[in-house]
XYZ file of C-alpha atoms in Angstrom:
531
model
C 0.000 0.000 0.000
C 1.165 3.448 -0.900
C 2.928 5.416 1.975
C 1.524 8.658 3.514
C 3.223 11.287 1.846
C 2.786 13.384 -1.316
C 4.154 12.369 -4.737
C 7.686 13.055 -5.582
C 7.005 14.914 -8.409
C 4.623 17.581 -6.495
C 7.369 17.424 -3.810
C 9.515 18.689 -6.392
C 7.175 21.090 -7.267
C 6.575 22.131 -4.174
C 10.135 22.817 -3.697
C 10.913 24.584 -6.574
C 7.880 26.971 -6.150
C 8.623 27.194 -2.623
C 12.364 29.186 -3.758
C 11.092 31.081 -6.934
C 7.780 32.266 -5.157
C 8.165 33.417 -2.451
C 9.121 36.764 -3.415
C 6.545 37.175 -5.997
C 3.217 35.561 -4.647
C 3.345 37.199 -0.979
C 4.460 40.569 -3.221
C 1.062 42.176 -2.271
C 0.258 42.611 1.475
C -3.322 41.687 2.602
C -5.206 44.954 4.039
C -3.759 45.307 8.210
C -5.470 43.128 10.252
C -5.736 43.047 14.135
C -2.431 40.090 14.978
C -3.708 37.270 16.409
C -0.676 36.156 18.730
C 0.218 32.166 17.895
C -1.120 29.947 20.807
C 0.589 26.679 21.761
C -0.880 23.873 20.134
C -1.035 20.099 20.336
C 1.258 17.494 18.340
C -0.128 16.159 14.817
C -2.714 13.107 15.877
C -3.433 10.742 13.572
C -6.604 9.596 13.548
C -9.388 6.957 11.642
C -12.606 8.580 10.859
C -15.189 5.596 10.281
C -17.532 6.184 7.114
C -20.345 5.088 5.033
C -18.378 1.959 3.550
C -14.725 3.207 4.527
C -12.504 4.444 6.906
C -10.830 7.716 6.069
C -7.335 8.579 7.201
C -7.494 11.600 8.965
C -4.957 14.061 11.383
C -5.867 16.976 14.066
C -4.135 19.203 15.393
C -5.968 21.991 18.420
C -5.118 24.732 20.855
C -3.648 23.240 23.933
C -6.321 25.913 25.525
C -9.728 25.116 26.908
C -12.214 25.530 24.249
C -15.184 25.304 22.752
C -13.040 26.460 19.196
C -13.766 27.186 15.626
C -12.772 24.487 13.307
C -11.627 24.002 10.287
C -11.807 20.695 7.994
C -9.327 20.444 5.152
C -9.901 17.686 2.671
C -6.422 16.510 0.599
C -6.188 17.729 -3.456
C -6.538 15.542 -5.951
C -3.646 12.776 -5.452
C -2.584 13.925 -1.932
C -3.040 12.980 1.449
C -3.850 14.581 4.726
C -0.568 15.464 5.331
C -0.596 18.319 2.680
C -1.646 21.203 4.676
C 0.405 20.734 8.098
C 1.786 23.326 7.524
C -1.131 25.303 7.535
C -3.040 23.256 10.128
C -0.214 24.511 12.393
C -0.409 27.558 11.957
C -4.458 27.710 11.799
C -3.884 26.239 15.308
C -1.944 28.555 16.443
C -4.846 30.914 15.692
C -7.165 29.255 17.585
C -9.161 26.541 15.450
C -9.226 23.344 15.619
C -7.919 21.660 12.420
C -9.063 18.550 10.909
C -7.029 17.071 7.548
C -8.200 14.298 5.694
C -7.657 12.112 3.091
C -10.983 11.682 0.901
C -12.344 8.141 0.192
C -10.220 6.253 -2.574
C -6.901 7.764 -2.390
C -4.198 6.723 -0.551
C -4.622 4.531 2.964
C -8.702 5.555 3.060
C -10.732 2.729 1.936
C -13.572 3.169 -1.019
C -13.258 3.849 -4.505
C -13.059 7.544 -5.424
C -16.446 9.447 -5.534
C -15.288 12.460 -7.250
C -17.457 14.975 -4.919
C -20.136 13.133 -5.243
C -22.535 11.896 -2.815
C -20.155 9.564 -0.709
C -17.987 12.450 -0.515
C -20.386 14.420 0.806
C -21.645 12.262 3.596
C -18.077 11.748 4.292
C -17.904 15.653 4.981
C -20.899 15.132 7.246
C -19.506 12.416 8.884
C -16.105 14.477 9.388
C -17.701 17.618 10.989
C -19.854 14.955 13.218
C -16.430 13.176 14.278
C -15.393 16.489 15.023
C -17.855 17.919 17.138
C -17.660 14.402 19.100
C -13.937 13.605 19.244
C -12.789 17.316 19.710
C -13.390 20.721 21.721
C -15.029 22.417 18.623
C -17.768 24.669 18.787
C -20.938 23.355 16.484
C -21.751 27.039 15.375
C -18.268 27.757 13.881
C -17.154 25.333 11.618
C -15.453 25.915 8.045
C -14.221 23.620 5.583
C -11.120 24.549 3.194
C -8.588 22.750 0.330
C -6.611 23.316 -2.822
C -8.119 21.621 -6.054
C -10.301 18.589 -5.224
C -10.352 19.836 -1.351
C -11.386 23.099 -2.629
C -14.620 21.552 -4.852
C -15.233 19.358 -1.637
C -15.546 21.900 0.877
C -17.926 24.452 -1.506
C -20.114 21.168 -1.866
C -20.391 20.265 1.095
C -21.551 23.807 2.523
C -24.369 22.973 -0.011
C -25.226 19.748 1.761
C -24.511 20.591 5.274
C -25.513 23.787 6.855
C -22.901 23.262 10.323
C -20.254 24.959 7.462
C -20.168 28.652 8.265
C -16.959 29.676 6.084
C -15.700 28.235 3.139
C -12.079 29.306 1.503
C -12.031 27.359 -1.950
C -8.409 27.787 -3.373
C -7.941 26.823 -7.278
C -11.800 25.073 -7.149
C -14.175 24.556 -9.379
C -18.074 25.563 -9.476
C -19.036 23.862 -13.044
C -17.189 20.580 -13.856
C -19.294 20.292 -16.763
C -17.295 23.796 -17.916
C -14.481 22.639 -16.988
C -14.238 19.479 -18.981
C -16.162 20.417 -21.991
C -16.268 24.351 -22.056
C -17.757 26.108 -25.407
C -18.358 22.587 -26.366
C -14.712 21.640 -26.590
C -13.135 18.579 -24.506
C -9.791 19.693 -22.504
C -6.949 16.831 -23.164
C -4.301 17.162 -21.137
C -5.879 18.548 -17.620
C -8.297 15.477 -17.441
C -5.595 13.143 -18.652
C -3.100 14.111 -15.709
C -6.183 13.539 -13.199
C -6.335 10.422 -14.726
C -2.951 9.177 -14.207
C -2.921 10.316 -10.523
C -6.161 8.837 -9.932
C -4.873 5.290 -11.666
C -1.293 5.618 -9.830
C -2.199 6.851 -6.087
C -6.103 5.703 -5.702
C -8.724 3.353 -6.093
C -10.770 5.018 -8.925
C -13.486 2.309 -9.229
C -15.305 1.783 -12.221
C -17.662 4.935 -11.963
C -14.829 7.485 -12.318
C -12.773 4.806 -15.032
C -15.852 4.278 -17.007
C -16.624 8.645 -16.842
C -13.236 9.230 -17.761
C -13.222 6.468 -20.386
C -16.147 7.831 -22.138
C -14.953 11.013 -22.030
C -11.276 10.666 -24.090
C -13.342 8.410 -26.575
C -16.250 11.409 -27.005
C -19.038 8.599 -26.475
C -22.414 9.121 -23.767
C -21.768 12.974 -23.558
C -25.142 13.252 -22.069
C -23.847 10.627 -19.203
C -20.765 12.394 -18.333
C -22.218 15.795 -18.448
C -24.881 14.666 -16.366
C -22.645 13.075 -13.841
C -20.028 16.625 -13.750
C -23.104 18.455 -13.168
C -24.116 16.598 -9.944
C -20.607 17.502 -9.032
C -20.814 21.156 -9.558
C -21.787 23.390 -6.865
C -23.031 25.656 -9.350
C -26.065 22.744 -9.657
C -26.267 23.980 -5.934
C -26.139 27.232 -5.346
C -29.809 27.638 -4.112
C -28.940 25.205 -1.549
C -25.942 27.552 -0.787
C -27.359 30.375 -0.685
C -30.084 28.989 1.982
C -27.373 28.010 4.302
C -25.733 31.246 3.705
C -21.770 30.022 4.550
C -19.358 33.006 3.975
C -17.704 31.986 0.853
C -13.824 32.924 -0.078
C -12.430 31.632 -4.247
C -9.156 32.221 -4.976
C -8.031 31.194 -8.389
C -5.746 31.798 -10.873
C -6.247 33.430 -14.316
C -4.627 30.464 -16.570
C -5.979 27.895 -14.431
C -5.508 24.989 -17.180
C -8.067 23.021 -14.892
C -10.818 25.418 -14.004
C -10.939 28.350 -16.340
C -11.842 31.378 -14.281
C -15.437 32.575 -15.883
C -17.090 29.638 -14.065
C -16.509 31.132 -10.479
C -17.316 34.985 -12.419
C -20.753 33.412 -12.790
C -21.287 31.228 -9.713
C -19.832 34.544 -7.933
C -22.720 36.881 -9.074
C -25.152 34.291 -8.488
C -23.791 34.293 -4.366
C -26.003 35.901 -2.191
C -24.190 35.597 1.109
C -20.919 36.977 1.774
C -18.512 36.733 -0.814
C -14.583 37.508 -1.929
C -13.677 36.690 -5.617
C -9.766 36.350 -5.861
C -7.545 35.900 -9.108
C -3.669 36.142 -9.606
C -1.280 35.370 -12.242
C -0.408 31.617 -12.866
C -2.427 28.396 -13.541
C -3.845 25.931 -11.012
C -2.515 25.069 -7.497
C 0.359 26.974 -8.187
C 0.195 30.584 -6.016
C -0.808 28.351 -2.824
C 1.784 26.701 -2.651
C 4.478 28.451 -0.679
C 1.615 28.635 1.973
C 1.264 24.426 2.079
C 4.933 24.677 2.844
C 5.124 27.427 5.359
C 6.017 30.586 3.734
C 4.372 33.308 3.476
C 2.113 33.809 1.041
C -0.794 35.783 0.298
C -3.306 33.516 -0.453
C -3.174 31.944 2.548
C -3.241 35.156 4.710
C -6.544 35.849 2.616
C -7.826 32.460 4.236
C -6.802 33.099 7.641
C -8.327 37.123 7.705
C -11.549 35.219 6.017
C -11.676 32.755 9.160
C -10.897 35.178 11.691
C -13.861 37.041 10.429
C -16.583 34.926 9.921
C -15.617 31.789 12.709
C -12.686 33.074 14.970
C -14.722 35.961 16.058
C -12.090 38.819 15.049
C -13.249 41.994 13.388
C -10.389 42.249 11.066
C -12.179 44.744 8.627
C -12.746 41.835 6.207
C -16.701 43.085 5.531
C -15.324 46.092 5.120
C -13.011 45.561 2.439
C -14.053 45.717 -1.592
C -14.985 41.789 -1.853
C -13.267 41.372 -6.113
C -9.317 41.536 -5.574
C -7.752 40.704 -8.806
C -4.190 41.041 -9.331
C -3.156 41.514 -13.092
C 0.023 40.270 -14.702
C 2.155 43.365 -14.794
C 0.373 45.664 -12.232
C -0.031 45.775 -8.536
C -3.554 44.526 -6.637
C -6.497 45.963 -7.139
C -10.339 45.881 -5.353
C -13.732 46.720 -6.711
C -16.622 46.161 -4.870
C -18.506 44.439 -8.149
C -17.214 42.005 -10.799
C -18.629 44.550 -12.826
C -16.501 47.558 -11.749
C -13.485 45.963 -13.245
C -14.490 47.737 -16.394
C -15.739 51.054 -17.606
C -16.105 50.473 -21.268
C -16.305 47.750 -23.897
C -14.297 48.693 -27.333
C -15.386 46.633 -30.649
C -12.137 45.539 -32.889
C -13.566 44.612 -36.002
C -11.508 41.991 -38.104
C -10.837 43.195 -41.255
C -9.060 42.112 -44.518
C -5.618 40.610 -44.964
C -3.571 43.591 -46.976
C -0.375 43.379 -45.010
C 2.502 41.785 -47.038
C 2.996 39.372 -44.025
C -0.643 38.112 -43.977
C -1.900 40.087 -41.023
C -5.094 42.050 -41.220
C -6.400 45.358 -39.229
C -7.996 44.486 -35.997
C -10.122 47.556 -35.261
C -12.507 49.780 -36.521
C -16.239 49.050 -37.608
C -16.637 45.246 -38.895
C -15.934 45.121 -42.225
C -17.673 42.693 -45.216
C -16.591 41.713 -48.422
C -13.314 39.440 -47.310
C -12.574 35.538 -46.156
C -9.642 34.152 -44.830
C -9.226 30.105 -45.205
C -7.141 28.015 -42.525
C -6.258 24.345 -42.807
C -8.264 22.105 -40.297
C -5.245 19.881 -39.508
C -2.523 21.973 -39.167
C -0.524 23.634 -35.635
C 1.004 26.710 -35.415
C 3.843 28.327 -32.959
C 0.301 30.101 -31.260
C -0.834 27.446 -28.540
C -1.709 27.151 -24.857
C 1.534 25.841 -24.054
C 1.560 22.737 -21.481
C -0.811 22.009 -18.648
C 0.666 23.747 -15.386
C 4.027 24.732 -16.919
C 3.252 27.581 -19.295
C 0.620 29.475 -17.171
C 2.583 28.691 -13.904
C 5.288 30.250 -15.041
C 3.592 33.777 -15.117
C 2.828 32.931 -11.137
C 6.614 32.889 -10.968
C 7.816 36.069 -13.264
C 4.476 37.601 -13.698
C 4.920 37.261 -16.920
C 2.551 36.039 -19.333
C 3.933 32.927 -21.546
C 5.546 34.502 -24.951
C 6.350 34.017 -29.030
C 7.580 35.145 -31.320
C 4.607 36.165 -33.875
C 6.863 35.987 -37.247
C 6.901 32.452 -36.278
C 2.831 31.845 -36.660
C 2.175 30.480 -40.215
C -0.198 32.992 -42.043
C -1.305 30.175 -43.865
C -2.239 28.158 -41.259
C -3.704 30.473 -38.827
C -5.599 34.483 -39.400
C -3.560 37.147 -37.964
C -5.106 40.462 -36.899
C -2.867 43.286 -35.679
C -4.460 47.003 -33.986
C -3.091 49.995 -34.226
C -0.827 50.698 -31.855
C -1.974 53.015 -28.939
C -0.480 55.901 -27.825
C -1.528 54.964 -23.882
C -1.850 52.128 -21.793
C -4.719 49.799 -22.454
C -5.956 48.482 -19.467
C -7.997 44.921 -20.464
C -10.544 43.831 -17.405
C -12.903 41.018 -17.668
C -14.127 38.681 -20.402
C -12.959 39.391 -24.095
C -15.789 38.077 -26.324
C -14.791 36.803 -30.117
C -18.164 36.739 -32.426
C -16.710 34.745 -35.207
C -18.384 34.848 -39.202
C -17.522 31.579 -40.527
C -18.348 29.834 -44.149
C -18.645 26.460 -45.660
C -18.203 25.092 -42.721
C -18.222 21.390 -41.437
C -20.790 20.136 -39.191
C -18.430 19.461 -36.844
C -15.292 21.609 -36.320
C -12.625 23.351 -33.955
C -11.050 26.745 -34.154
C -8.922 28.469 -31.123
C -8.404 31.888 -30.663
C -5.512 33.314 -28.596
C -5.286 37.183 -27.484
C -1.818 38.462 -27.904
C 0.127 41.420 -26.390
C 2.602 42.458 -29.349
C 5.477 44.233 -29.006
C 7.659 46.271 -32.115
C 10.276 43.235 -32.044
C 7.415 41.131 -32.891
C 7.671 39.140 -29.078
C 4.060 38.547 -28.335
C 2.423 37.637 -24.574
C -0.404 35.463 -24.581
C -2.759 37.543 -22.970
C -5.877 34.829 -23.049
C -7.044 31.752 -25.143
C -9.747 29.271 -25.615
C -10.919 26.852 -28.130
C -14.813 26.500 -29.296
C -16.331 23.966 -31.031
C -20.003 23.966 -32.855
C -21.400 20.433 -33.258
C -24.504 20.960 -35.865
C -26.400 18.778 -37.697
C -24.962 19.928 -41.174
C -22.671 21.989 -42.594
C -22.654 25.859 -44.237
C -22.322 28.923 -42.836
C -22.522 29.934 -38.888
C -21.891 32.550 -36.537
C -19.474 31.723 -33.741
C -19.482 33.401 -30.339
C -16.914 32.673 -27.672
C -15.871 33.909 -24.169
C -12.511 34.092 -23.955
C -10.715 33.240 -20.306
C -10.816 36.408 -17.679
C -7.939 38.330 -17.557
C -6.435 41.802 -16.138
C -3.449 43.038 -18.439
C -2.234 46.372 -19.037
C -1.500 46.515 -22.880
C 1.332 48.771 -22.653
C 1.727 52.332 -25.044
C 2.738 50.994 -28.164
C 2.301 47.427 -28.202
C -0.482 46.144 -30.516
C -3.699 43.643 -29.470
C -3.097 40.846 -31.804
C -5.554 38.264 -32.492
C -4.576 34.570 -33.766
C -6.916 31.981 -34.706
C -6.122 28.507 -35.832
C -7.477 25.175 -35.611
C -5.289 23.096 -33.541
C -4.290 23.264 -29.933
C -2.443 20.124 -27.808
C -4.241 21.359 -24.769
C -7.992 20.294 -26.354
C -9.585 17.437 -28.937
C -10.892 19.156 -31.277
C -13.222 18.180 -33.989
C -12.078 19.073 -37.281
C -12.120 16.605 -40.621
C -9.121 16.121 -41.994
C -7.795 17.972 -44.975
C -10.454 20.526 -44.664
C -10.675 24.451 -44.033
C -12.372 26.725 -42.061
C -13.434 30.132 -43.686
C -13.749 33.129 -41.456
C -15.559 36.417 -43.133
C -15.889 39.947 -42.819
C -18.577 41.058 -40.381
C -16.604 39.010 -37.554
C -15.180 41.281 -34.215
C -13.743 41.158 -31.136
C -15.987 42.864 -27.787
C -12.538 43.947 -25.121
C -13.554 45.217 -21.666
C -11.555 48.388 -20.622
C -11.109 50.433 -17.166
């Protein structure tokens, strides 16, 4: 049986984030907050938590002090075990709560096959918070469930399911899976590949989540697997949330490869209760993690004001403070009290003809009519998403967005649209939308559009990027619409917003013949939220 203990490889990573990050992800201070003086603390305890059907490993650590005490339940990632966040249940001790970690059902030394949030997992949480109460001097009216990933998506669940959860702090979560696996209609490849592999290596995945992710790599019962992520996505839930009315904290990261960020921009406006929408630079899991080893780091400090607020009893100025903090990639922090207030204006870039000698047309300007442009269905270009993790997590580390060189993209293979350069910072906040006029079309097909920041040396940052796919009943001509990813990037003074589309991407299947072409035609635009 496997040992207690993370994987080497995201000890590795751990590591190495631990020594490039921590100068760069703890960069922005959290508002002052009242200090709440560390408390001695008992030793780690391991424990077994009996369940419905298994026994979950499980470790606490408490104030030494009399209580009652808030707790806090933190169930493992994705491929990890309770010991992921001692470092944090230390020092969450040390505040005053009482910490539970454990390992969900199916991975690792807890028995069952892996439920994947589903309803075993949620009686689990249940069961957990009961254990708690019981086994523990924790106070019944404070209790608050957080986790990274797959602990994340547990404990916003579960405050659907079980009203006892009072705070929630979801770090790198999701609210749709169904978004997340197939969003715009388009499967993601390598993100549900890797959970996959670390399901297969370090758990006991069962036939549920092997036949799910089965049917899902071979495209077959859609309606199945959609219908099974959707009973997995609080989003399904959020009535249910709402009514228990938990204070709710989501921290995420702008090229999260796992859980693009416009599914917690919706689930966030639906919230009712109190509410703080975080995003930073980097993709998923990666800006926690100098706080799962002990450093300082400012996602975690968010966690700890959000507890001390809403369970630990400290007025902190938390409800005080704008509830959207977004940090973009080359700017310092910023807070608005509304999603909404991110942007003041929404400029139209129409896409216009290819004149350039180098095969780029005019992005700007009034849509124009009376021009195609024909790309290959088959073939790659140098414009891609990069690698799951690695090319977005990067940014978390330089705060710099992933880069290429644009002379490189094939202009027969992909359309290239270049604006005008501006004489003044543009300052991009929100959701891009692409409205896309395409021809003779397939009725099936794939096209990807990245968002560019280009510089005169022709080095272009990927600024945002997604794929859609349409999946009609015939073929002809169709209008395309597609949300690009949230971002917040200042387009500096003379750089140009370039616009790539092409038809291949190794980060998605997509669904385009072979040895065919995709048309796109005047009358198509690009919608870019400004401050």
């Amino acid at each position: 049986m496997a040992p207690r203990r993370p994987t080497l490889f995201l000890a590795l990573l751990a590591m190495l984030a631990g020594t490039v990050l921590a100068g760069t992800v703890a960069a922005t201070p959290a508002a002052a907050a009242p200090v709440v003086t560390a408390a001695p603390t008992t030793g780690v305890r391991f424990v077994d938590i009996p369940a419905a059907g298994a026994v979950l490993k499980a470790n606490v650590i408490a104030p030494t002090a009399a209580g009652p005490h808030p707790a806090v339940l933190l169930p493992a990632s994705w491929g990890l075990n309770d010991l992921e966040y001692l470092a944090q249940a230390k020092t969450l001790a040390g505040r005053g709560y009482v910490v539970v970690s454990y390992t969900p059902r199916g991975w690792w030394l807890s028995g069952g096959e892996i439920n994947t949030a589903g309803p075993a997992d949620m009686a689990d949480l249940s069961t957990v918070i009961d254990w708690t109460i019981a086994n523990t001097a924790t106070d019944p009216a404070r209790i608050g469930a957080a986790g990274i990933s797959y602990g994340a998506g547990l404990s916003l669940l579960g405050s659907a399911f079980d009203r006892r959860i009072r705070a929630v702090a979801a770090l790198s979560g999701w609210t749709d899976l169904s978004y997340s696996l197939y969003a715009d209609s388009t499967r993601h490849q390598q993100a549900p590949g890797l959970l996959k592999v670390a399901a297969d290596l370090l758990g006991n995945p069962g036939p549920e989540l092997t036949g799910k992710l089965d049917d899902f790599a071979a495209n077959r019962n859609v309606d199945q697997v959609l219908a099974w992520s959707r009973a997995r996505s609080a989003a399904t839930y959020v009535d249910a949330i709402n009514a228990n009315g938990p204070a709710i904290l989501m921290a995420n990261a702008w090229g999260d490869s796992f859980f693009p960020p416009n599914q917690l921009v919706d689930f966030y406006g639906r919230l009712t209760g109190p509410k703080r929408l975080e995003f930073r630079p980097g993709d998923h899991a990666i800006a926690e993690i100098t706080g799962i080893l002990g450093l300082e780091n400012e996602v975690w400090t968010s966690v700890h004001r959000w507890f001390d607020q809403y369970l630990g009893g400290v007025d902190n100025g938390v409800t005080g403070e704008p509830p959207v903090q977004i940090k973009p990639y080359n700017a310092a922090t910023e807070r608005y009290p509304a999603w909404t207030a991110m942007n003041s204006t929404t400029r139209r870039y129409g896409l216009g003809a290819i004149r350039r000698l180098d095969g780029t047309g005019l992005l700007g300007g009034v849509p124009t009519t009376g021009w195609t442009k024909s790309i290959p269905t088959d073939a790659n270009t140098t414009a891609d998403g990069g690698a799951v993790l690695i090319t977005n997590g990067i940014a978390a580390f330089t705060g710099q967005q992933p880069r290429i060189w644009l002379p490189t993209v094939n202009r027969a293979r992909a359309g290239v649209w270049a604006a005008e350069r501006p004489a003044t910072a543009q300052r991009i906040r929100g959701i891009p939308k692409l409205h896309l006029e395409l021809t003779g079309t397939a009725a099936r097909g794939t096209v990807v559009a990245y968002l560019y920041d280009l510089d005169s040396l022709g080095n272009a940052g990927l600024i945002t990027h997604a794929p859609v796919t349409w999946l009609g009943a015939g073929g002809g001509n169709r209008s395309v619409d597609l949300s690009l990813p949230a971002t917040a990037f200042d387009l500096p003074a003379g750089h140009s917003l370039t616009l790539v589309v092409d038809t291949v991407d190794p980060l998605y299947y997509e669904e385009n013949a072979p040895d065919g072409s995709i048309t796109i035609g005047g009358g198509s635009y690009l919608d870019l939220p400004l401050k």
